[in-house]
Tab-separated table of C-alpha atoms in Angstrom:
chain	number	residue	atom	x	y	z
A	1	MET	CA	-0.538	-203.165	38.661
A	2	ALA	CA	3.147	-203.132	37.671
A	3	GLU	CA	5.457	-199.563	38.102
A	4	ARG	CA	5.658	-197.917	34.952
A	5	ARG	CA	9.039	-197.350	34.480
A	6	PRO	CA	10.721	-194.567	31.167
A	7	GLY	CA	12.763	-197.224	30.086
A	8	GLY	CA	15.161	-201.110	31.451
A	9	ALA	CA	12.922	-204.321	31.060
A	10	GLY	CA	9.733	-204.153	30.151
A	11	ALA	CA	10.191	-200.781	28.392
A	12	PRO	CA	7.634	-199.617	26.197
A	13	PRO	CA	7.304	-200.316	22.170
A	14	ALA	CA	8.565	-197.987	19.932
A	15	GLU	CA	5.008	-196.885	18.991
A	16	SER	CA	3.943	-195.675	22.886
A	17	PRO	CA	5.187	-192.170	23.448
A	18	ALA	CA	3.319	-190.779	20.229
A	19	GLU	CA	0.164	-192.290	21.268
A	20	LEU	CA	1.184	-190.975	25.493
A	21	ASN	CA	2.023	-187.298	22.916
A	22	LYS	CA	-1.852	-187.465	21.547
A	23	ILE	CA	-3.646	-188.536	24.813
A	24	VAL	CA	-1.513	-184.895	25.817
A	25	ASP	CA	-2.176	-183.092	23.002
A	26	GLN	CA	-6.550	-184.515	23.227
A	27	CYS	CA	-6.481	-183.585	26.501
A	28	GLU	CA	-5.221	-179.567	25.046
A	29	ARG	CA	-7.570	-180.134	22.632
A	30	LEU	CA	-10.546	-180.532	25.441
A	31	GLN	CA	-8.982	-178.217	27.618
A	32	LEU	CA	-9.515	-175.071	24.913
A	33	GLN	CA	-12.870	-176.706	23.858
A	34	SER	CA	-14.374	-176.331	27.502
A	35	ALA	CA	-12.525	-173.126	27.870
A	36	ALA	CA	-14.383	-171.658	24.766
A	37	ILE	CA	-18.001	-173.207	25.726
A	38	ALA	CA	-18.052	-172.017	29.063
A	39	LYS	CA	-17.036	-168.768	27.861
A	40	HIS	CA	-20.025	-168.715	26.305
A	41	MET	CA	-21.793	-169.651	28.251
A	42	ALA	CA	-21.229	-166.960	31.077
A	43	GLU	CA	-20.365	-164.041	28.103
A	44	VAL	CA	-22.316	-164.611	25.105
A	45	LEU	CA	-25.595	-166.251	26.217
A	46	PRO	CA	-26.565	-164.142	29.299
A	47	ALA	CA	-25.996	-160.786	26.579
A	48	LYS	CA	-27.962	-162.416	23.882
A	49	ASN	CA	-30.415	-162.898	26.701
A	50	ARG	CA	-30.542	-158.709	28.441
A	51	SER	CA	-29.872	-158.104	23.867
A	52	VAL	CA	-33.286	-159.746	23.872
A	53	LEU	CA	-35.213	-158.736	26.353
A	54	SER	CA	-34.162	-154.511	25.533
A	55	ALA	CA	-35.064	-155.717	22.059
A	56	ALA	CA	-38.381	-157.139	22.742
A	57	ASN	CA	-39.359	-153.897	24.729
A	58	GLU	CA	-38.215	-151.834	22.622
A	59	ALA	CA	-40.714	-153.445	20.390
A	60	ARG	CA	-44.172	-152.826	22.349
A	61	GLU	CA	-42.992	-149.438	22.741
A	62	LEU	CA	-42.991	-148.780	19.343
A	63	VAL	CA	-46.088	-150.621	18.491
A	64	ILE	CA	-47.675	-149.189	21.228
A	65	GLN	CA	-46.446	-145.864	20.198
A	66	ARG	CA	-47.873	-146.476	16.350
A	67	LEU	CA	-51.267	-147.734	17.352
A	68	ILE	CA	-51.577	-144.563	19.586
A	69	PHE	CA	-51.781	-142.807	15.879
A	70	VAL	CA	-54.917	-144.601	15.450
A	71	ARG	CA	-56.637	-146.982	18.608
A	72	ASN	CA	-60.523	-146.624	17.466
A	73	THR	CA	-59.721	-149.157	15.102
A	74	CYS	CA	-56.394	-150.811	15.373
A	75	GLU	CA	-57.658	-152.073	19.013
A	76	ASN	CA	-57.436	-155.877	17.455
A	77	GLU	CA	-54.566	-155.125	14.870
A	78	GLU	CA	-51.985	-153.857	18.395
A	79	GLN	CA	-53.558	-157.381	19.982
A	80	ARG	CA	-52.488	-159.546	17.672
A	81	LEU	CA	-49.267	-157.638	17.136
A	82	LEU	CA	-48.329	-157.733	20.727
A	83	GLU	CA	-49.161	-161.048	20.886
A	84	ARG	CA	-46.290	-161.770	17.831
A	85	VAL	CA	-43.646	-159.434	20.253
A	86	HIS	CA	-44.678	-161.837	23.180
A	87	THR	CA	-44.720	-165.187	21.077
A	88	GLU	CA	-40.474	-163.914	19.631
A	89	GLU	CA	-39.291	-163.056	22.929
A	90	GLU	CA	-40.386	-166.016	24.557
A	91	ARG	CA	-39.443	-168.660	21.211
A	92	ALA	CA	-36.098	-166.700	21.734
A	93	HIS	CA	-34.987	-167.003	25.367
A	94	GLN	CA	-36.492	-170.239	24.367
A	95	SER	CA	-33.560	-170.979	21.981
A	96	ILE	CA	-31.150	-169.540	24.587
A	97	LEU	CA	-32.780	-171.533	27.345
A	98	THR	CA	-32.102	-174.902	25.152
A	99	GLN	CA	-28.365	-174.210	23.913
A	100	ARG	CA	-27.042	-173.426	27.302
A	101	VAL	CA	-28.496	-176.935	28.376
A	102	HIS	CA	-27.460	-178.428	25.548
A	103	TRP	CA	-23.439	-176.943	26.243
A	104	THR	CA	-24.520	-177.645	29.343
A	105	GLU	CA	-24.611	-180.874	28.978
A	106	ALA	CA	-21.496	-180.508	26.312
A	107	LEU	CA	-19.393	-179.337	29.564
A	108	GLN	CA	-19.866	-182.022	31.141
A	109	LYS	CA	-19.274	-185.253	28.432
A	110	LEU	CA	-15.767	-183.035	28.031
A	111	SER	CA	-14.624	-182.599	31.301
A	112	ALA	CA	-16.034	-186.285	32.035
A	113	LEU	CA	-13.497	-187.017	28.974
A	114	ARG	CA	-10.966	-184.640	29.683
A	115	THR	CA	-10.315	-187.301	33.606
A	116	TYR	CA	-10.593	-190.110	32.395
A	117	LEU	CA	-8.074	-189.776	29.872
A	118	VAL	CA	-5.234	-187.592	32.335
A	119	ASP	CA	-6.125	-191.073	34.691
A	120	MET	CA	-5.522	-193.199	32.067
A	121	ILE	CA	-1.783	-191.311	31.942
A	122	THR	CA	-1.472	-190.938	34.931
A	123	ASN	CA	-2.205	-195.190	36.640
A	124	LEU	CA	-1.900	-197.381	33.022
A	125	ASP	CA	1.780	-197.494	32.109
A	126	ASP	CA	2.606	-198.173	28.661
A	127	GLN	CA	1.371	-201.533	27.364
A	128	GLY	CA	-1.906	-201.052	29.317
A	129	LEU	CA	-1.474	-197.582	27.376
A	130	VAL	CA	-2.015	-199.725	24.354
A	131	HIS	CA	-4.187	-202.369	25.193
A	132	ALA	CA	-6.816	-198.974	26.143
A	133	GLU	CA	-6.503	-197.936	22.709
A	134	GLN	CA	-9.505	-198.772	20.950
A	135	GLU	CA	-11.682	-197.735	24.147
A	136	ILE	CA	-9.877	-193.986	23.772
A	137	PHE	CA	-10.335	-193.066	20.473
A	138	GLU	CA	-14.464	-194.535	21.148
A	139	ARG	CA	-14.423	-191.804	24.088
A	140	THR	CA	-12.431	-189.011	21.538
A	141	GLU	CA	-14.398	-189.734	18.385
A	142	ALA	CA	-17.077	-188.967	20.648
A	143	ALA	CA	-15.671	-185.475	21.456
A	144	GLU	CA	-15.357	-184.455	18.629
A	145	GLY	CA	-18.971	-184.419	17.260
A	146	ILE	CA	-18.860	-181.507	19.917
A	147	LEU	CA	-18.843	-178.389	17.992
A	148	GLU	CA	-17.828	-174.522	19.089
A	149	PRO	CA	-20.183	-172.302	19.561
A	150	GLN	CA	-21.004	-170.501	16.757
A	151	GLU	CA	-23.550	-166.873	16.055
A	152	SER	CA	-27.073	-168.067	15.608
A	153	GLU	CA	-30.345	-165.617	15.177
A	154	LYS	CA	-31.777	-168.466	16.863
A	155	LEU	CA	-30.815	-166.188	19.675
A	156	ASN	CA	-32.031	-163.017	18.003
A	157	PHE	CA	-35.687	-161.353	18.213
A	158	ASN	CA	-35.990	-160.991	15.647
A	159	GLN	CA	-38.008	-157.366	14.549
A	160	LYS	CA	-39.670	-158.541	11.776
A	161	CYS	CA	-42.041	-159.600	14.103
A	162	VAL	CA	-43.532	-155.980	14.688
A	163	GLN	CA	-44.125	-155.384	10.664
A	164	SER	CA	-47.668	-154.935	9.453
A	165	PRO	CA	-48.198	-153.875	6.553
A	166	LEU	CA	-52.256	-152.248	8.285
A	167	LEU	CA	-49.896	-150.401	10.999
A	168	HIS	CA	-47.519	-148.749	8.233
A	169	ARG	CA	-50.222	-147.103	6.640
A	170	LEU	CA	-52.707	-146.789	9.785
A	171	TRP	CA	-49.845	-144.927	11.285
A	172	ALA	CA	-48.432	-142.935	7.959
A	173	SER	CA	-51.300	-141.630	7.654
A	174	ALA	CA	-51.638	-140.300	10.400
A	175	VAL	CA	-48.092	-139.217	10.907
A	176	LEU	CA	-48.526	-137.362	6.640
A	177	CYS	CA	-51.770	-136.186	7.924
A	178	CYS	CA	-50.699	-134.497	10.461
A	179	ILE	CA	-48.161	-132.227	8.916
A	180	ALA	CA	-50.311	-131.086	5.914
A	181	ALA	CA	-51.512	-129.699	8.792
A	182	THR	CA	-49.523	-127.506	9.405
A	183	ARG	CA	-48.510	-126.583	6.537
A	184	GLY	CA	-49.056	-122.706	6.381
A	185	GLY	CA	-46.424	-123.148	9.077
A	186	ASN	CA	-43.330	-123.826	9.090
A	187	VAL	CA	-41.502	-126.342	6.481
A	188	GLU	CA	-40.131	-129.496	9.262
A	189	CYS	CA	-42.100	-130.629	11.571
A	190	CYS	CA	-40.309	-132.957	14.433
A	191	ILE	CA	-42.793	-135.331	16.176
A	192	PRO	CA	-41.578	-135.849	19.762
A	193	ARG	CA	-41.661	-139.451	21.240
A	194	PHE	CA	-44.835	-139.355	23.300
A	195	SER	CA	-46.981	-141.720	26.052
A	196	ALA	CA	-49.971	-142.592	26.631
A	197	SER	CA	-50.596	-140.576	29.143
A	198	HIS	CA	-49.197	-137.725	27.268
A	199	THR	CA	-50.881	-134.971	24.713
A	200	ARG	CA	-49.646	-135.685	21.710
A	201	ARG	CA	-46.906	-132.149	21.032
A	202	THR	CA	-45.760	-131.110	17.697
A	203	GLY	CA	-43.387	-128.798	17.666
A	204	SER	CA	-41.631	-127.065	14.128
A	205	GLU	CA	-37.970	-125.869	12.781
A	206	GLU	CA	-37.437	-123.905	9.479
A	207	ILE	CA	-34.696	-125.769	7.783
A	208	HIS	CA	-32.378	-124.182	5.977
A	209	ILE	CA	-29.454	-124.883	3.471
A	210	ASP	CA	-25.919	-124.703	4.608
A	211	GLU	CA	-24.080	-122.138	1.650
A	212	LYS	CA	-20.307	-123.824	2.874
A	213	THR	CA	-21.790	-126.358	1.525
A	214	ILE	CA	-22.632	-126.022	-2.064
A	215	SER	CA	-21.775	-127.282	-5.671
A	216	PRO	CA	-19.675	-125.073	-7.756
A	217	HIS	CA	-22.794	-125.909	-9.867
A	218	LEU	CA	-25.221	-124.475	-7.994
A	219	THR	CA	-26.349	-120.933	-5.877
A	220	LEU	CA	-28.246	-120.382	-2.908
A	221	SER	CA	-31.077	-117.860	-3.064
A	222	GLU	CA	-30.956	-114.764	-0.397
A	223	ASP	CA	-33.035	-116.592	1.662
A	224	LYS	CA	-31.172	-120.193	1.822
A	225	LYS	CA	-34.386	-122.297	0.367
A	226	THR	CA	-33.766	-122.370	-3.709
A	227	LEU	CA	-31.114	-123.973	-5.526
A	228	THR	CA	-30.722	-123.124	-8.770
A	229	PHE	CA	-27.556	-125.439	-11.436
A	230	SER	CA	-25.265	-124.012	-13.916
A	231	PRO	CA	-23.334	-126.007	-16.040
A	232	LYS	CA	-20.433	-123.536	-15.301
A	233	LYS	CA	-19.128	-123.466	-12.276
A	234	ALA	CA	-19.086	-120.853	-10.334
A	235	LYS	CA	-15.769	-118.908	-8.827
A	236	VAL	CA	-15.880	-119.771	-5.324
A	237	TYR	CA	-14.153	-117.809	-3.203
A	238	LEU	CA	-13.162	-120.223	0.321
A	239	ASP	CA	-12.938	-123.346	-1.139
A	240	CYS	CA	-14.065	-124.688	3.167
A	241	PRO	CA	-14.001	-128.460	4.009
A	242	GLU	CA	-17.721	-128.968	3.992
A	243	ARG	CA	-17.978	-127.888	0.077
A	244	PHE	CA	-18.726	-130.702	-2.726
A	245	ASP	CA	-16.988	-129.376	-5.148
A	246	HIS	CA	-17.966	-131.462	-8.481
A	247	TRP	CA	-21.282	-133.011	-7.843
A	248	PRO	CA	-23.553	-130.938	-7.477
A	249	ASN	CA	-25.166	-132.101	-3.870
A	250	ALA	CA	-25.452	-129.321	-0.564
A	251	LEU	CA	-26.100	-130.731	3.386
A	252	ALA	CA	-28.920	-128.803	4.735
A	253	THR	CA	-27.402	-126.586	8.095
A	254	THR	CA	-29.826	-128.729	10.770
A	255	ALA	CA	-29.629	-132.897	11.465
A	256	PHE	CA	-31.916	-135.042	13.428
A	257	HIS	CA	-31.192	-138.126	15.268
A	258	THR	CA	-34.483	-138.124	17.735
A	259	GLY	CA	-37.915	-138.488	17.045
A	260	VAL	CA	-40.271	-139.084	13.172
A	261	CYS	CA	-39.251	-135.126	11.353
A	262	ALA	CA	-40.713	-134.349	7.993
A	263	TRP	CA	-39.542	-131.561	5.770
A	264	ARG	CA	-41.116	-130.596	2.282
A	265	ILE	CA	-39.483	-129.740	-1.007
A	266	SER	CA	-40.987	-128.218	-4.110
A	267	VAL	CA	-39.741	-129.563	-7.385
A	268	GLU	CA	-42.204	-130.266	-10.170
A	269	LYS	CA	-39.158	-126.959	-12.016
A	270	SER	CA	-36.410	-129.203	-11.970
A	271	CYS	CA	-36.302	-132.968	-13.931
A	272	ALA	CA	-32.410	-133.926	-12.253
A	273	TYR	CA	-33.017	-134.062	-9.460
A	274	LYS	CA	-31.804	-135.992	-5.359
A	275	LEU	CA	-33.248	-135.537	-1.568
A	276	GLY	CA	-32.888	-137.282	0.941
A	277	VAL	CA	-30.502	-137.428	3.904
A	278	SER	CA	-26.457	-138.859	4.419
A	279	TYR	CA	-24.214	-138.731	7.692
A	280	SER	CA	-21.886	-136.108	8.283
A	281	SER	CA	-18.801	-138.409	7.209
A	282	LEU	CA	-20.556	-138.084	3.507
A	283	GLN	CA	-16.875	-137.154	2.000
A	284	ARG	CA	-17.128	-133.568	-0.311
A	285	LYS	CA	-14.537	-134.185	-2.397
A	286	GLY	CA	-13.932	-135.582	-5.455
A	287	SER	CA	-15.929	-137.308	-8.616
A	288	GLY	CA	-15.815	-140.666	-7.092
A	289	ASN	CA	-18.790	-142.415	-5.598
A	290	GLU	CA	-17.865	-141.830	-1.944
A	291	ALA	CA	-18.666	-138.107	-2.947
A	292	ARG	CA	-22.378	-138.949	-4.890
A	293	LEU	CA	-25.141	-138.722	-3.041
A	294	GLY	CA	-26.575	-142.547	-2.971
A	295	TYR	CA	-23.586	-144.372	-4.568
A	296	ASN	CA	-22.052	-145.063	-0.393
A	297	PRO	CA	-23.235	-145.747	2.982
A	298	ALA	CA	-23.700	-143.229	4.299
A	299	SER	CA	-26.539	-141.340	1.848
A	300	TRP	CA	-30.232	-142.344	1.117
A	301	VAL	CA	-31.773	-140.184	-1.697
A	302	PHE	CA	-34.875	-139.856	-3.836
A	303	SER	CA	-33.752	-140.107	-7.359
A	304	ARG	CA	-35.195	-138.436	-10.810
A	305	TYR	CA	-33.669	-137.776	-13.710
A	306	ASP	CA	-36.687	-136.957	-16.397
A	307	ARG	CA	-38.978	-139.638	-16.208
A	308	GLU	CA	-37.647	-142.625	-14.461
A	309	PHE	CA	-37.300	-141.750	-10.494
A	310	ARG	CA	-35.312	-144.722	-8.042
A	311	PHE	CA	-34.214	-145.157	-4.172
A	312	LEU	CA	-30.478	-145.059	-4.522
A	313	HIS	CA	-28.475	-145.874	-1.275
A	314	ALA	CA	-24.847	-147.391	-1.587
A	315	GLY	CA	-25.324	-147.550	-5.227
A	316	HIS	CA	-28.138	-150.505	-5.231
A	317	GLN	CA	-30.925	-148.729	-7.483
A	318	GLN	CA	-34.759	-149.832	-7.002
A	319	THR	CA	-37.103	-147.822	-9.336
A	320	VAL	CA	-39.626	-146.473	-8.364
A	321	GLU	CA	-43.364	-146.595	-10.739
A	322	LEU	CA	-45.031	-143.503	-10.647
A	323	ILE	CA	-48.350	-142.454	-12.582
A	324	LYS	CA	-47.168	-138.351	-12.841
A	325	SER	CA	-44.137	-136.377	-11.107
A	326	PRO	CA	-44.905	-133.982	-8.364
A	327	ALA	CA	-44.995	-130.542	-8.220
A	328	GLU	CA	-43.594	-131.456	-4.250
A	329	LEU	CA	-41.844	-134.614	-2.108
A	330	GLY	CA	-42.035	-134.564	1.659
A	331	VAL	CA	-39.339	-136.753	3.778
A	332	LEU	CA	-39.921	-138.693	6.543
A	333	ILE	CA	-37.827	-139.952	9.094
A	334	ASP	CA	-38.899	-142.527	11.728
A	335	PHE	CA	-35.407	-142.969	13.811
A	336	ALA	CA	-37.490	-144.833	16.751
A	337	GLY	CA	-39.118	-147.306	14.022
A	338	GLY	CA	-35.755	-146.899	11.743
A	339	GLU	CA	-38.028	-145.961	9.055
A	340	MET	CA	-36.949	-143.114	6.146
A	341	LEU	CA	-40.212	-141.854	3.488
A	342	PHE	CA	-40.867	-140.437	0.180
A	343	TYR	CA	-44.477	-139.452	0.296
A	344	ASP	CA	-46.372	-136.513	-1.823
A	345	PRO	CA	-47.426	-133.895	0.220
A	346	ASP	CA	-50.318	-132.440	-2.624
A	347	SER	CA	-52.043	-136.230	-1.960
A	348	CYS	CA	-50.617	-137.985	2.167
A	349	ALA	CA	-50.247	-140.720	-0.568
A	350	ILE	CA	-46.092	-142.284	-0.438
A	351	LEU	CA	-44.547	-143.583	-3.556
A	352	PHE	CA	-40.537	-145.292	-1.731
A	353	SER	CA	-40.737	-146.017	1.823
A	354	HIS	CA	-37.229	-147.852	3.157
A	355	ARG	CA	-35.534	-149.087	7.007
A	356	GLU	CA	-32.856	-148.766	8.280
A	357	THR	CA	-31.000	-148.389	11.465
A	358	PHE	CA	-29.651	-145.098	11.463
A	359	THR	CA	-26.437	-144.944	14.142
A	360	ALA	CA	-25.639	-140.905	13.688
A	361	PRO	CA	-27.128	-137.467	13.204
A	362	LEU	CA	-29.609	-137.582	9.655
A	363	TYR	CA	-28.848	-134.361	7.349
A	364	PRO	CA	-30.928	-132.970	5.113
A	365	VAL	CA	-29.876	-133.120	1.888
A	366	PHE	CA	-30.342	-132.924	-1.818
A	367	ALA	CA	-28.163	-132.499	-5.477
A	368	VAL	CA	-30.268	-131.293	-8.922
A	369	ALA	CA	-29.277	-131.257	-12.438
A	370	HIS	CA	-31.214	-128.660	-13.996
A	371	GLN	CA	-33.433	-125.912	-12.951
A	372	SER	CA	-33.841	-125.754	-9.292
A	373	ILE	CA	-35.909	-127.284	-6.577
A	374	SER	CA	-36.750	-125.092	-3.379
A	375	LEU	CA	-37.187	-125.831	0.129
A	376	VAL	CA	-40.625	-125.261	1.103
A	377	HIS	CA	-42.191	-121.972	3.525
């Protein structure tokens, strides 16, 4: 093979330097693509695998814990759901293994092509590169069909696999019956998580409304349980940063962040109110949606205005159809299950349920624009 020389006799045709630059550019692209795939295999796929295993374990725990409430009637349901969890875990794990095989083959192809191109540049003269142009084009065209790794839901564990209407109804009924049995005590019932080897324990803690947060349109009773609306703003002697200065809102003093928690509110005197939860980051000042309950990402509320009932969150409204107006409303939060329920304490009927992954402690939140509402003793 003739020695390749930069000039003189046998100088390359005019287009050869351009072809050489294209090959160099292609090598650089292949190197970057290989690095991206290698990073995907070394970091993303192992992390996905750990995430799927962790999510599967949490899902199993959730199913087992809820079935404790209804063990005598749900043994078959437990088995069915655990099999679905196992099937979903296997599916996600298999997807990860399939991707690993695919990207291993892709990486091998790219590595072989890059080696081939480097060998071409090193060993062929300019004339030889021109003659090999078609072969080089065909090989590089095949490499261009290898796309870079993308995020895929197939690599994630699908939490919906543990959703079951039967389990949901029986679990909620059992919890609400437990709360109904404590009506002679405090207004809030917090049910801690437990294992099958432990006896169920129920604790309680009273909720009070935080006087520093109440709007000037509201007055608070001495026992810090009743909020009363006034169209005329009251004179506020201390305008705290925590106080709502426009919307008729108030927060409780207590925040919840774990377990299953619930409280009840008497609403029979009011036809305009909002009840639910919010993060402490909820804005307190101004008339914008950032401080308006249900119109921002930091609050979730059940709303009544005259005969219309709605669930509000982040500005999205869902109508709740009720035959009659409840005299009391209960709010139930299940942190591990990622769910909140609004229910009628008199019948333990679920009025509305919403699934959410809460990322911070939740404060009971209240708003009233007609007469009064009261936390139930």
